[in-house]
Each structure stands twice: as C-alpha cells, then as structure tokens.
Amino acid sequence: SLALLAATAASQYVKPGLSRRDIVVLGAVLAAMVAINTSRLILMGWGPTYFKFWHNGDGSIYIAAGQTLLIAALSFAGAHWAARGQT
C-alpha cells in the first residue's frame, strides 16, 4: 500500500539501510491504515446515507486527508525514532 511506500521512503530519507526498528515502524503504519479503513467500513455499514457520505461524499475527502497526514506523520516520526536507535 502507499502507507508502506511512505514509511520506507521516510526511513531511507532519514538514514539508508533497514533496521529492526524500521520493521516496527512499518508494522505501526500498516496497523494505522487497517484501523482507519476498518473504521470507515464500519461507518459506511450504518446505512445508505452514511455509505454515500463516507464513500462518495465529503467523508471520503476527510478520510483521505486524515490518512495522508497520519501516515506522513507516523512515517517521519518513526524514521527518526528508528535512526536514534542506531547511534
């Protein structure tokens, strides 16, 4: 997914190579994406109005923006955390 790509790119931007801490960060980023998407699916299941809002309406924009900000923040914060563990 794009979350894994973002986390890997952030990790390589901060420091080259892959460490065990980087794997932990990748797992956290992946878990965050699963949690967001699961929440969205639950909200869409509440009824047709909710489905339209979260799937095609303004809710889809909110979810996309929230996912982007959260994944970017987790990726760069995690990459810096992983880099600190190697010094």
C-alpha positions as a printed NumPy array, in Angstrom:
array([[  0.   ,   0.   ,   0.   ],
       [  1.012,   3.631,  -0.195],
       [  1.477,   3.628,   3.582],
       [  4.325,   1.124,   3.315],
       [  5.864,   3.099,   0.476],
       [  5.689,   6.317,   2.51 ],
       [  7.201,   4.71 ,   5.602],
       [ 10.002,   3.108,   3.603],
       [ 10.753,   6.344,   1.743],
       [ 10.845,   8.309,   5.003],
       [ 13.13 ,   5.711,   6.552],
       [ 15.555,   5.833,   3.648],
       [ 15.454,   9.648,   3.59 ],
       [ 16.456,   9.842,   7.251],
       [ 19.098,   7.105,   7.053],
       [ 19.993,   4.444,   4.493],
       [ 19.529,   0.801,   5.331],
       [ 16.81 ,  -1.128,   7.109],
       [ 16.811,  -1.988,  10.81 ],
       [ 14.536,  -3.891,  13.148],
       [ 13.125,  -0.59 ,  14.367],
       [ 12.186,   0.236,  10.779],
       [ 10.208,  -3.   ,  10.621],
       [  8.353,  -1.973,  13.806],
       [  7.524,   1.387,  12.217],
       [  6.298,  -0.319,   9.036],
       [  4.045,  -2.513,  11.165],
       [  2.667,   0.509,  13.042],
       [  1.965,   2.37 ,   9.806],
       [  0.246,  -0.677,   8.342],
       [ -1.831,  -1.134,  11.518],
       [ -2.884,   2.534,  11.357],
       [ -4.084,   2.122,   7.766],
       [ -6.031,  -1.02 ,   8.655],
       [ -7.63 ,   0.763,  11.632],
       [ -8.657,   3.777,   9.542],
       [-10.079,   1.653,   6.74 ],
       [-11.907,  -0.629,   9.172],
       [-13.448,   2.396,  10.88 ],
       [-14.547,   3.761,   7.513],
       [-16.135,   0.436,   6.541],
       [-17.995,   0.294,   9.853],
       [-19.301,   3.831,   9.334],
       [-20.409,   3.007,   5.784],
       [-22.305,  -0.014,   7.089],
       [-24.605,   2.116,   9.244],
       [-26.904,   2.842,   6.315],
       [-27.253,   4.277,   2.814],
       [-26.795,   7.873,   3.929],
       [-23.588,   7.026,   5.741],
       [-22.392,   4.985,   2.782],
       [-22.87 ,   7.905,   0.407],
       [-21.133,  10.317,   2.775],
       [-18.096,   8.148,   3.583],
       [-17.737,   6.562,   0.142],
       [-18.515,   9.32 ,  -2.386],
       [-19.278,  12.423,  -0.331],
       [-17.286,  14.793,   1.821],
       [-16.388,  11.981,   4.207],
       [-14.131,  10.399,   1.589],
       [-12.171,  13.664,   1.415],
       [-11.866,  13.774,   5.205],
       [-10.658,  10.181,   5.308],
       [ -8.119,  10.726,   2.51 ],
       [ -6.74 ,  13.87 ,   4.126],
       [ -6.617,  12.245,   7.55 ],
       [ -4.888,   9.145,   6.214],
       [ -2.318,  11.209,   4.353],
       [ -1.481,  13.359,   7.368],
       [ -1.397,  10.448,   9.793],
       [  0.748,   8.225,   7.581],
       [  3.204,  11.046,   6.81 ],
       [  3.497,  11.93 ,  10.498],
       [  3.914,   8.303,  11.601],
       [  6.408,   7.608,   8.823],
       [  8.729,  10.513,   9.579],
       [  8.394,  10.261,  13.367],
       [  9.06 ,   6.537,  13.14 ],
       [ 12.027,   7.019,  10.828],
       [ 13.61 ,   9.464,  13.3  ],
       [ 12.876,   7.08 ,  16.178],
       [ 14.483,   4.204,  14.27 ],
       [ 17.537,   6.323,  13.42 ],
       [ 18.038,   7.234,  17.098],
       [ 18.166,   3.551,  17.957],
       [ 21.207,   3.012,  15.739],
       [ 23.501,   5.584,  17.372]])
